[in-house]
Coordinates of C-alpha atoms and ligand atoms in Angstrom, one line a residue:
M1 CA 15.0 -12.5 -7.6
A2 CA 18.3 -11.9 -5.9
K3 CA 18.9 -13.2 -2.3
F4 CA 21.9 -12.0 -0.4
S5 CA 23.5 -13.7 2.5
M6 CA 23.6 -12.5 6.0
A7 CA 27.1 -11.2 5.6
A8 CA 25.9 -8.6 3.1
S9 CA 23.0 -7.4 5.2
N10 CA 23.0 -4.7 7.9
L11 CA 22.8 -4.8 11.6
C12 CA 19.0 -4.5 11.7
M13 CA 18.7 -7.6 9.5
A14 CA 21.1 -9.5 11.7
I15 CA 18.9 -8.8 14.7
V16 CA 15.8 -10.0 12.9
A17 CA 17.7 -13.1 11.8
L18 CA 19.0 -13.9 15.3
V19 CA 15.5 -13.7 16.8
A20 CA 14.3 -16.0 14.1
V21 CA 17.1 -18.5 14.7
A22 CA 16.6 -18.3 18.4
A23 CA 12.9 -19.1 18.0
A24 CA 13.4 -22.3 16.0
A25 CA 16.8 -23.4 14.9
V26 CA 15.5 -25.3 11.9
V27 CA 13.8 -22.3 10.4
E28 CA 15.5 -20.5 7.6
A29 CA 17.0 -17.1 8.6
A30 CA 15.5 -13.9 7.4
T31 CA 17.2 -12.7 4.3
A32 CA 17.5 -9.5 2.4
V33 CA 15.5 -9.7 -0.8
E34 CA 16.3 -7.2 -3.5
H35 CA 14.6 -6.4 -6.8
T36 CA 15.1 -3.9 -9.5
F37 CA 12.0 -2.7 -11.3
V38 CA 12.7 -1.0 -14.6
V39 CA 9.6 0.9 -15.7
S40 CA 9.4 1.4 -19.5
E41 CA 7.1 1.6 -22.4
M42 CA 6.8 -1.4 -24.7
K43 CA 4.7 -2.3 -27.7
M44 CA 2.3 -5.3 -27.4
T45 CA -0.1 -6.7 -29.9
H46 CA -3.5 -8.2 -29.0
L47 CA -6.8 -8.4 -30.8
C48 CA -5.0 -7.2 -34.0
N49 CA -4.0 -4.0 -32.4
E50 CA -0.5 -2.8 -31.4
T51 CA -0.6 -0.8 -28.2
L52 CA 2.0 1.1 -26.2
V53 CA 2.0 -0.2 -22.6
T54 CA 4.0 0.8 -19.6
V55 CA 5.4 -2.3 -17.8
V56 CA 8.0 -3.4 -15.3
N57 CA 11.0 -5.3 -16.6
G58 CA 9.2 -5.9 -19.9
Q59 CA 6.6 -8.2 -18.3
L60 CA 2.8 -8.1 -18.1
P61 CA 1.9 -8.9 -15.3
G62 CA 5.0 -7.6 -13.7
P63 CA 7.5 -9.8 -11.7
A64 CA 6.1 -11.5 -8.6
I65 CA 7.9 -10.6 -5.4
E66 CA 8.2 -13.8 -3.3
V67 CA 9.5 -13.4 0.3
T68 CA 9.3 -15.2 3.7
E69 CA 7.6 -13.3 6.5
G70 CA 10.1 -11.1 8.3
D71 CA 12.6 -10.8 5.4
S72 CA 13.9 -7.3 4.6
V73 CA 12.8 -6.3 1.1
S74 CA 14.0 -3.5 -1.1
V75 CA 12.9 -2.6 -4.6
H76 CA 14.9 -0.2 -6.7
V77 CA 12.5 1.5 -9.2
V78 CA 14.2 2.9 -12.3
N79 CA 11.8 5.1 -14.2
K80 CA 12.6 4.9 -17.9
S81 CA 9.0 5.7 -18.9
P82 CA 7.7 9.2 -19.8
H83 CA 5.3 9.1 -16.9
N84 CA 5.5 10.1 -13.2
I85 CA 5.4 6.8 -11.3
T86 CA 4.9 5.6 -7.7
I87 CA 4.5 1.9 -6.7
H88 CA 2.2 1.0 -3.9
W89 CA 2.5 -2.3 -2.0
H90 CA -1.1 -3.2 -1.7
G91 CA -2.0 -4.7 1.7
L92 CA 1.4 -4.4 3.3
K93 CA 0.7 -2.9 6.7
Q94 CA 4.1 -1.1 6.6
R95 CA 4.2 -0.5 10.3
L96 CA 6.1 2.8 10.9
N97 CA 7.0 2.8 7.3
C98 CA 4.4 5.0 5.7
W99 CA 7.2 6.7 3.7
A100 CA 7.3 3.6 1.4
D101 CA 3.5 3.4 0.8
G102 CA 3.8 4.9 -2.7
V103 CA 0.8 7.3 -3.1
P104 CA 1.7 10.4 -5.1
M105 CA 1.4 13.6 -3.1
V106 CA -0.1 11.7 -0.2
T107 CA 3.1 9.9 0.9
Q108 CA 5.7 11.0 -1.6
C109 CA 6.6 13.1 -4.7
P110 CA 6.2 10.9 -7.8
I111 CA 9.3 9.3 -9.3
R112 CA 9.8 11.5 -12.4
P113 CA 11.0 10.2 -15.8
A114 CA 14.7 9.4 -15.7
H115 CA 14.6 9.3 -11.9
N116 CA 15.0 6.4 -9.4
M117 CA 13.8 5.5 -6.0
T118 CA 14.4 2.6 -3.6
Y119 CA 11.4 1.3 -1.6
R120 CA 12.4 -0.5 1.7
L121 CA 9.5 -2.6 2.7
N122 CA 8.3 -4.1 6.0
V123 CA 6.8 -7.6 5.6
T124 CA 6.6 -8.5 9.3
G125 CA 3.6 -10.2 10.8
Q126 CA 1.8 -10.9 7.5
E127 CA 1.5 -14.1 5.5
G128 CA -0.4 -14.8 2.3
T129 CA -1.0 -13.2 -1.1
L130 CA -0.8 -9.4 -1.7
W131 CA 0.3 -7.4 -4.7
W132 CA 2.0 -4.3 -5.9
H133 CA 0.8 -1.8 -8.4
A134 CA 1.5 1.7 -9.7
H135 CA -0.6 4.2 -7.8
V136 CA -1.1 6.3 -11.0
S137 CA -4.5 6.7 -12.6
G138 CA -4.9 4.3 -15.5
L139 CA -1.4 2.9 -15.5
R140 CA -1.9 0.3 -12.9
A141 CA -3.8 -1.7 -15.5
S142 CA -0.3 -2.7 -16.8
L143 CA 2.0 -2.0 -13.8
H144 CA 1.2 -4.7 -11.2
G145 CA 2.3 -8.0 -9.9
A146 CA 1.9 -10.5 -7.1
F147 CA 3.5 -10.0 -3.7
I148 CA 3.7 -13.4 -2.0
I149 CA 4.7 -13.7 1.7
R150 CA 5.3 -17.3 2.7
P151 CA 5.2 -18.3 6.4
R152 CA 8.5 -18.6 8.2
H153 CA 7.2 -21.7 10.0
A154 CA 4.3 -23.6 8.4
Y155 CA 0.9 -23.2 6.8
P156 CA -2.0 -23.9 9.0
F157 CA -3.0 -26.6 6.5
P158 CA -1.0 -29.4 4.8
K159 CA 1.6 -27.9 2.5
P160 CA 0.2 -27.7 -1.0
H161 CA 2.0 -29.6 -3.8
K162 CA 2.4 -26.3 -5.8
E163 CA 1.4 -22.7 -5.5
I164 CA 0.1 -20.8 -8.5
P165 CA -0.4 -17.1 -8.7
I166 CA -3.5 -16.2 -10.7
V167 CA -3.6 -12.5 -11.7
I168 CA -6.9 -11.4 -13.1
G169 CA -6.4 -8.3 -15.2
E170 CA -7.6 -6.5 -18.2
W171 CA -6.2 -5.7 -21.7
W172 CA -6.8 -2.2 -22.8
S173 CA -6.4 -1.3 -26.5
L174 CA -7.0 2.3 -25.4
N175 CA -3.8 4.1 -24.3
L176 CA -3.9 4.1 -20.4
A177 CA -2.7 7.7 -20.0
Q178 CA -5.6 8.7 -22.3
L179 CA -8.0 6.6 -20.2
A180 CA -6.8 8.6 -17.1
K181 CA -7.5 11.9 -18.8
N182 CA -10.9 10.8 -19.9
M183 CA -11.9 9.7 -16.4
E184 CA -10.9 13.0 -14.8
D185 CA -13.0 14.7 -17.4
G186 CA -16.1 12.9 -16.3
Y187 CA -16.1 10.6 -19.4
Y188 CA -16.8 7.2 -18.0
D189 CA -17.8 5.1 -21.1
D190 CA -14.4 3.5 -21.7
S191 CA -14.1 -0.2 -21.2
S192 CA -11.3 -2.7 -21.4
S193 CA -10.9 -4.8 -24.6
A194 CA -10.5 -8.1 -22.8
T195 CA -10.2 -9.8 -19.4
T196 CA -6.8 -11.5 -18.8
I197 CA -5.6 -14.3 -16.6
N198 CA -1.8 -14.0 -15.9
G199 CA -1.7 -11.5 -18.8
K200 CA -3.2 -13.9 -21.3
L201 CA -6.5 -13.2 -23.0
G202 CA -7.4 -16.8 -23.6
D203 CA -9.3 -18.6 -26.4
L204 CA -12.5 -16.5 -26.1
Y205 CA -10.6 -13.8 -28.0
N206 CA -9.1 -13.8 -31.4
C207 CA -7.5 -11.7 -34.1
S208 CA -8.9 -12.6 -37.5
G209 CA -9.7 -16.1 -36.4
V210 CA -6.4 -16.8 -34.7
V211 CA -7.2 -17.3 -31.0
E212 CA -5.3 -15.6 -28.3
D213 CA -2.9 -17.6 -26.0
G214 CA -4.5 -18.9 -22.8
L215 CA -3.0 -19.9 -19.5
V216 CA -2.6 -23.7 -19.0
L217 CA -2.2 -25.2 -15.5
D218 CA -0.8 -28.6 -15.6
V219 CA -1.9 -30.8 -12.7
E220 CA -1.2 -34.3 -11.4
P221 CA -4.2 -36.4 -10.2
G222 CA -4.7 -36.3 -6.5
K223 CA -2.3 -33.4 -5.8
T224 CA -3.4 -30.2 -4.0
Y225 CA -2.7 -26.8 -5.6
M226 CA -2.8 -23.4 -3.9
L227 CA -4.1 -20.7 -6.2
R228 CA -3.0 -17.3 -5.1
L229 CA -5.6 -15.0 -6.8
L230 CA -5.6 -11.3 -7.1
N231 CA -7.9 -9.0 -8.9
A232 CA -5.8 -6.3 -10.6
A233 CA -8.6 -5.2 -13.0
L234 CA -9.6 -1.6 -13.1
Y235 CA -13.3 -2.1 -13.4
S236 CA -14.9 -5.4 -12.4
E237 CA -15.4 -7.8 -9.6
Y238 CA -14.9 -11.4 -11.0
Y239 CA -16.6 -14.7 -10.4
V240 CA -14.2 -17.6 -10.9
K241 CA -15.0 -21.3 -11.4
I242 CA -13.2 -24.4 -12.6
A243 CA -15.4 -27.0 -14.2
G244 CA -15.6 -30.2 -12.2
H245 CA -13.6 -28.8 -9.2
E246 CA -14.2 -27.1 -5.9
F247 CA -12.1 -24.6 -4.0
T248 CA -11.3 -24.5 -0.3
V249 CA -10.7 -20.9 0.6
V250 CA -8.0 -20.6 3.2
G251 CA -6.9 -16.9 3.0
A252 CA -8.0 -13.5 2.0
D253 CA -6.0 -10.2 1.9
A254 CA -3.0 -12.0 3.5
N255 CA -5.0 -13.2 6.5
Y256 CA -6.0 -16.8 7.0
V257 CA -9.7 -17.5 7.1
R258 CA -11.6 -20.4 8.5
P259 CA -11.5 -22.8 5.5
F260 CA -14.7 -23.2 3.6
T261 CA -15.6 -25.0 0.4
T262 CA -17.3 -23.4 -2.6
D263 CA -17.5 -24.0 -6.3
V264 CA -17.3 -20.3 -7.1
L265 CA -15.0 -17.5 -5.9
A266 CA -15.9 -13.8 -5.9
I267 CA -13.0 -11.3 -6.0
G268 CA -13.4 -7.5 -6.2
P269 CA -10.7 -5.2 -7.5
G270 CA -7.9 -5.0 -4.9
E271 CA -8.9 -8.2 -3.1
T272 CA -6.7 -11.3 -2.9
L273 CA -7.6 -14.9 -2.1
D274 CA -5.8 -18.1 -1.3
A275 CA -7.7 -21.2 -2.4
L276 CA -6.8 -24.8 -2.4
V277 CA -7.9 -27.0 -5.3
V278 CA -7.5 -30.8 -5.4
A279 CA -7.0 -32.4 -8.8
S280 CA -9.6 -35.0 -8.0
A281 CA -11.7 -35.0 -11.2
T282 CA -11.6 -37.6 -14.0
P283 CA -8.3 -36.8 -15.7
G284 CA -8.9 -34.5 -18.7
K285 CA -9.1 -30.8 -19.4
Y286 CA -11.2 -28.3 -17.6
Y287 CA -11.8 -24.6 -18.2
M288 CA -11.2 -22.1 -15.4
V289 CA -13.4 -19.1 -16.2
A290 CA -13.5 -15.6 -14.8
V291 CA -16.6 -13.6 -15.6
G292 CA -16.9 -9.9 -14.6
G293 CA -19.9 -9.0 -12.5
Q294 CA -21.9 -5.8 -13.0
A295 CA -25.0 -4.3 -11.6
P296 CA -28.1 -4.9 -13.8
K297 CA -30.1 -2.3 -15.6
P298 CA -31.2 0.5 -15.2
D299 CA -27.4 0.9 -14.3
I300 CA -25.4 1.7 -17.4
Q301 CA -24.1 -1.6 -18.9
I302 CA -20.7 -2.4 -20.3
P303 CA -20.2 -5.4 -22.6
E304 CA -19.8 -8.7 -20.5
T305 CA -16.1 -9.4 -19.7
R306 CA -14.9 -13.0 -19.5
S307 CA -11.7 -15.0 -19.9
R308 CA -10.7 -18.6 -19.5
A309 CA -7.6 -20.7 -18.7
T310 CA -7.3 -24.5 -18.9
V311 CA -6.6 -27.0 -16.1
R312 CA -4.9 -29.9 -17.8
Y313 CA -4.2 -33.3 -16.2
A314 CA -0.9 -34.9 -17.0
I315 CA -0.7 -36.9 -20.2
G316 CA -0.7 -40.6 -19.7
A317 CA -2.7 -40.5 -16.6
G318 CA -5.6 -42.0 -18.3
N319 CA -6.9 -38.6 -19.7
G320 CA -8.0 -40.5 -22.7
D321 CA -9.0 -38.3 -25.5
E322 CA -6.4 -35.6 -25.9
A323 CA -8.4 -33.9 -28.6
A324 CA -11.6 -33.6 -26.5
P325 CA -12.4 -30.0 -25.7
P326 CA -12.1 -28.9 -22.1
V327 CA -15.2 -29.1 -19.9
V328 CA -16.9 -25.8 -19.5
P329 CA -18.2 -24.7 -16.1
E330 CA -21.6 -23.3 -15.7
M331 CA -21.0 -19.6 -14.7
P332 CA -23.3 -17.4 -12.6
D333 CA -25.0 -14.6 -14.4
Q334 CA -22.9 -11.4 -14.5
H335 CA -25.8 -9.6 -12.7
D336 CA -26.1 -12.1 -9.9
F337 CA -24.7 -10.0 -7.1
M338 CA -25.8 -12.5 -4.5
V339 CA -22.8 -14.7 -5.5
S340 CA -20.6 -11.9 -4.2
F341 CA -22.7 -11.2 -1.1
N342 CA -22.8 -14.8 -0.1
F343 CA -19.1 -15.4 -0.8
H344 CA -18.0 -12.4 1.3
G345 CA -20.4 -13.4 4.0
N346 CA -18.7 -16.7 4.3
L347 CA -15.3 -15.2 5.3
S348 CA -14.4 -15.5 9.0
S349 CA -11.2 -15.7 11.0
P350 CA -9.8 -19.0 12.2
N351 CA -9.2 -19.5 15.9
R352 CA -7.9 -16.1 17.0
T353 CA -6.1 -17.4 20.1
G354 CA -2.8 -15.6 20.4
S355 CA -3.8 -12.7 18.1
P356 CA -5.0 -9.4 19.5
P357 CA -8.7 -9.5 20.4
V358 CA -11.3 -7.6 18.4
P359 CA -11.8 -4.3 20.3
A360 CA -15.2 -4.6 22.0
T361 CA -16.3 -1.0 21.3
A362 CA -15.2 1.9 19.1
D363 CA -13.9 5.3 20.2
E364 CA -15.2 7.0 17.0
S365 CA -17.9 6.0 14.6
L366 CA -18.4 7.2 11.1
F367 CA -21.3 6.7 8.8
V368 CA -20.0 7.1 5.3
V369 CA -22.4 7.3 2.3
L370 CA -20.7 6.2 -1.0
R371 CA -22.4 7.8 -4.0
M372 CA -22.2 9.8 -7.1
G373 CA -22.7 13.6 -7.4
S374 CA -21.6 16.3 -9.8
I375 CA -19.7 19.6 -9.9
C376 CA -20.1 22.4 -12.4
R377 CA -17.6 22.7 -15.2
G378 CA -15.2 25.7 -15.1
G379 CA -15.9 26.4 -11.4
R380 CA -19.4 27.8 -12.1
L381 CA -21.9 27.8 -9.2
S382 CA -24.9 26.5 -11.0
C383 CA -25.3 24.3 -14.0
K384 CA -27.5 21.6 -15.6
R385 CA -27.1 18.1 -13.9
S386 CA -28.2 14.6 -14.7
G387 CA -25.4 13.9 -17.2
S388 CA -25.4 17.3 -18.9
K389 CA -22.1 18.4 -20.3
E390 CA -22.3 21.4 -18.1
S391 CA -21.5 19.3 -15.1
I392 CA -18.8 16.7 -14.3
I393 CA -19.8 13.4 -12.7
V394 CA -17.8 12.6 -9.5
E395 CA -17.8 10.0 -6.8
T396 CA -18.1 11.1 -3.2
M397 CA -17.9 10.0 0.4
N398 CA -20.5 11.9 2.5
N399 CA -20.9 14.2 -0.5
V400 CA -17.4 15.5 -0.9
S401 CA -15.2 14.3 -3.7
F402 CA -11.5 13.9 -3.1
Q403 CA -8.9 16.0 -4.8
L404 CA -5.3 14.9 -4.7
P405 CA -2.9 17.7 -3.8
A406 CA -1.3 19.0 -7.0
A407 CA 2.2 17.9 -7.7
A408 CA 3.0 21.6 -7.8
A409 CA 2.2 21.7 -4.1
A410 CA 5.8 20.5 -3.7
T411 CA 5.2 18.8 -0.3
P412 CA 3.4 15.5 0.0
L413 CA 0.9 15.4 2.9
L414 CA 3.1 12.9 4.8
E415 CA 6.0 15.3 4.9
E416 CA 3.7 18.0 6.1
L417 CA 2.6 15.8 8.9
Y418 CA 6.1 14.8 9.9
Y419 CA 7.4 18.4 10.0
D420 CA 4.2 19.7 11.6
N421 CA 4.6 17.2 14.4
R422 CA 8.0 18.5 15.0
G423 CA 6.8 22.1 15.2
N424 CA 8.5 22.7 12.0
G425 CA 5.8 22.9 9.3
T426 CA 7.1 23.6 5.9
T427 CA 4.0 25.8 5.4
V428 CA 4.1 25.1 1.7
G429 CA 0.5 24.9 0.6
G430 CA -0.7 25.6 4.1
G431 CA 0.1 22.3 5.6
L432 CA -2.4 19.8 7.0
D433 CA -4.6 22.4 8.6
E434 CA -6.1 23.4 5.4
L435 CA -7.5 19.9 4.7
Y436 CA -11.3 19.4 4.6
T437 CA -12.5 17.2 7.4
L438 CA -14.4 14.1 6.3
P439 CA -17.8 14.5 8.0
D440 CA -19.0 11.9 10.5
R441 CA -22.2 11.5 8.6
P442 CA -24.0 13.0 5.5
A443 CA -25.4 16.4 6.0
K444 CA -28.5 15.5 3.9
P445 CA -29.8 12.1 4.8
F446 CA -32.1 10.4 2.3
N447 CA -33.4 6.9 1.4
Y448 CA -30.0 5.7 0.2
T449 CA -31.3 2.6 -1.5
D450 CA -34.3 4.1 -3.2
R451 CA -34.2 2.5 -6.7
A452 CA -35.9 5.6 -8.2
L453 CA -32.5 7.4 -7.8
I454 CA -30.8 5.1 -10.3
P455 CA -31.8 6.6 -13.7
W456 CA -30.2 10.0 -14.3
G457 CA -32.9 12.6 -14.2
P458 CA -35.3 14.6 -12.0
N459 CA -35.5 12.1 -9.2
E460 CA -31.8 12.3 -8.4
A461 CA -30.8 15.8 -9.7
W462 CA -31.5 17.6 -6.4
L463 CA -28.9 15.4 -4.6
E464 CA -26.2 15.9 -7.2
P465 CA -24.5 19.1 -6.2
T466 CA -21.2 18.3 -4.4
E467 CA -17.8 19.7 -3.9
K468 CA -14.1 18.8 -4.4
A469 CA -11.5 19.0 -1.6
T470 CA -8.6 17.2 -0.2
V471 CA -10.6 15.3 2.4
A472 CA -8.9 14.0 5.5
R473 CA -9.7 12.6 8.9
R474 CA -7.3 12.9 11.8
F475 CA -7.1 10.1 14.5
R476 CA -5.2 10.0 17.8
H477 CA -2.8 7.1 17.9
G478 CA -4.6 4.0 19.0
T479 CA -8.2 5.2 18.3
V480 CA -10.6 2.3 17.6
V481 CA -12.6 3.5 14.6
D482 CA -15.9 2.1 13.3
I483 CA -17.0 2.9 9.8
V484 CA -20.3 1.9 8.3
F485 CA -20.1 2.3 4.6
Q486 CA -23.6 2.8 3.1
N487 CA -23.8 2.3 -0.6
A488 CA -26.3 4.7 -2.2
A489 CA -28.3 4.0 -5.4
M490 CA -27.5 7.4 -6.7
M491 CA -27.1 7.2 -10.5
D492 CA -25.5 3.7 -10.2
T493 CA -25.6 0.7 -7.9
D494 CA -22.1 -0.6 -8.2
N495 CA -20.5 -2.2 -5.2
H496 CA -17.4 -0.5 -3.9
P497 CA -14.2 -2.3 -2.8
M498 CA -13.1 0.2 -0.2
H499 CA -9.4 -0.2 0.5
L500 CA -7.5 1.2 3.5
H501 CA -3.7 1.6 3.3
G502 CA -1.5 0.5 6.2
H503 CA -4.1 -1.3 8.2
D504 CA -6.4 -4.4 8.1
M505 CA -10.0 -3.9 9.1
F506 CA -12.3 -6.3 10.9
V507 CA -15.4 -6.8 8.8
L508 CA -18.1 -6.9 11.4
A509 CA -21.2 -7.2 9.2
Q510 CA -22.7 -6.6 5.8
G511 CA -26.3 -6.2 4.9
H512 CA -28.9 -5.2 2.3
D513 CA -30.7 -1.9 2.0
N514 CA -30.3 0.9 4.5
Y515 CA -28.2 0.4 7.6
D516 CA -30.2 0.6 10.8
A517 CA -28.0 1.0 13.9
V518 CA -30.7 -0.2 16.3
R519 CA -31.1 -3.4 14.4
D520 CA -27.7 -4.0 12.9
V521 CA -25.2 -3.4 15.7
A522 CA -26.6 -6.5 17.4
R523 CA -25.5 -8.5 14.3
Y524 CA -21.9 -7.4 14.5
N525 CA -19.5 -10.3 14.6
V526 CA -16.9 -9.4 17.3
V527 CA -15.9 -13.0 17.8
D528 CA -14.3 -14.1 14.5
P529 CA -14.7 -11.4 11.9
P530 CA -12.4 -11.6 8.9
L531 CA -9.5 -9.1 8.6
K532 CA -9.4 -7.4 5.2
N533 CA -7.5 -4.5 3.7
T534 CA -10.3 -4.2 1.1
V535 CA -14.0 -4.5 2.1
L536 CA -16.5 -5.0 -0.6
V537 CA -19.5 -2.8 0.2
P538 CA -22.4 -4.6 -1.5
R539 CA -24.6 -2.9 -4.0
L540 CA -27.8 -1.6 -2.5
G541 CA -26.4 -2.4 0.9
W542 CA -23.7 -1.6 3.5
A543 CA -20.7 -3.0 5.3
A544 CA -19.4 -2.2 8.8
V545 CA -15.7 -2.3 9.7
R546 CA -13.6 -1.7 12.8
F547 CA -9.9 -0.9 12.8
V548 CA -7.3 0.4 15.3
A549 CA -5.6 3.5 14.0
D550 CA -2.2 2.7 15.4
N551 CA 0.2 3.1 12.5
P552 CA 1.3 6.8 12.3
G553 CA 1.2 8.4 8.9
V554 CA -1.1 9.6 6.2
W555 CA -3.0 6.6 4.7
Y556 CA -5.1 6.7 1.6
M557 CA -8.5 5.1 1.9
H558 CA -10.4 4.7 -1.4
C559 CA -12.6 2.6 -3.7
H560 CA -10.5 0.2 -5.8
Y561 CA -12.5 0.7 -9.0
E562 CA -10.1 2.9 -11.0
L563 CA -12.9 5.1 -12.3
H564 CA -14.3 5.7 -8.8
V565 CA -11.0 6.6 -7.1
S566 CA -9.9 8.8 -10.0
I567 CA -13.2 10.8 -9.8
G568 CA -12.9 11.2 -6.0
M569 CA -14.1 8.3 -3.9
A570 CA -11.3 8.7 -1.5
A571 CA -10.0 10.3 1.7
V572 CA -6.8 10.3 3.7
F573 CA -6.6 9.2 7.3
V574 CA -4.0 11.1 9.2
I575 CA -2.8 9.0 12.2
E576 CA -0.8 10.7 14.9
D577 CA 2.3 9.5 16.5
G578 CA 2.0 7.4 19.6
P579 CA 3.7 8.4 22.9
T580 CA 6.9 6.4 22.5
L581 CA 9.7 6.3 20.0
E582 CA 8.4 2.8 19.0
S583 CA 5.1 4.3 18.1
A584 CA 6.2 7.4 16.2
L585 CA 6.9 7.8 12.6
P586 CA 10.7 7.8 12.0
P587 CA 12.3 10.4 9.7
P588 CA 12.1 10.1 5.9
P589 CA 14.7 8.0 4.2
L590 CA 17.7 10.0 3.1
D591 CA 17.2 9.3 -0.6
F592 CA 13.4 10.3 -0.4
P593 CA 12.4 11.9 -3.7
K594 CA 11.9 15.7 -3.9
C595 CA 9.1 17.2 -6.0
N596 CA 11.0 19.8 -7.9
Q597 CA 14.5 18.7 -8.6
Ligands
C2O1 CU1 -4.3 -1.1 -4.3 CU2 -4.5 2.7 -2.9 O1 -4.4 0.8 -3.6
CU2 CU1 -16.4 2.4 -6.0

């Protein structure tokens, strides 16, 4: 990482720095942080297989970006791969900076092979662990890394001895571009070859008896470590334990939480966690294990996924038998979804004094049913369903499945919005007016958590027919929006980590079975709800969120399971400009990529 002095930075930076200096003379001034990300293909060998993977700077996981709150950050992306690339800064609120959000054809034209782009990022008002990843179907399995924002002043807890990023990911022997094609074709049987922790498969995997490398965390007795965890896996929520140790959870999605102690963490794709661990066990070696959760049968099963790392106490600290194998934690069952439900239910905000209050009521309320459906192949109007090859399985929100605008459309939605707002629509592709409005609620209500709908067949077939469209919902600047996500047992009962770009959401409540407004609104936590950019909607249940739509732009909202988003569990939220210059989207950067040149 290169840090440049104040002298090299621009006026804007100088102002930020002056404000920081005025606030507390002892605090380090904001700096300009710059990175260069060279995206290229590289051969890597695991499990006896050589695979071509797309990576940043030759690393998997990619480089961690480490900044202090309020710094100015730019990342120069140089695309030396044969793929169209965009990079998304997952969880950064990017106030008035939607241009740098990195969603192909939603916010920008992709960076084509042999092209470059500089992302200028806004890291003001957020502290904690976030991450970055390619927003390209499949490829984010190998194009991702941590994005760490340290406080400019102090942590709200004693400073840990050391901070350790823990990136949970997957190793795919399958070519990831091929995976993306398969998913779009409604072929959903692919699974990863291994779970990884910081890119390492660990000793549960081997090639002809030679075990794979595993991550080793060296600790000193009595010291406190802060694990900065993120789940970059395409497919699974993970349960994480360290034998003989407990975690104190202090942050989630770059928001502090009221600290709580637990022996198991649950982290869905897209989520991040900050957890303190004290090296207080008898000196020795202990496994840290991550096991992938999945819904039980009759849901379709994939092989259990699991990886492990070792926590190792310093030699000579009385750790006795060096040859003794590490202690193994007792892991929850992969089907025990209550681990996740309880963990997420434990999240709350610490004292919110000084932060904006939770809005007491909403201006608009949506009830969004998350479920599978199908469309007929080749644009036909009728076809066989229930997994027949005549139909393609898709994921939906209120029974419409998202379709990204084609790159051939030439104008990303955000540019349409920007020029429409100025009475200057480019009219290419018809602009935003042609978007399909995400309905407030499903047209056809049913018993969403009826277990009889899980097996593919006659019970669910009548609910399958759905459609594809570029689904959007437009909000006036400042609208307080409530969304109840209801998970339906339609052909599967996966949970859904629903991620909103550009905003954090208050998670007001979660529950089992069907949401019932009369009963459940009374249970909303409007006092100290956690703030999340990704809300895990429990299987066979629901979650209610509230957010303020005050960041103008076009923001993607989608499930963070790669299969689900690539087959349509997504929408865009179009947020209008506010009344002042300070609440309106500024013009695109001068070097913004064009689609066709
Ligand atoms: Cu990490 Cu649109 O997602
Ligand atoms: Cu999903």
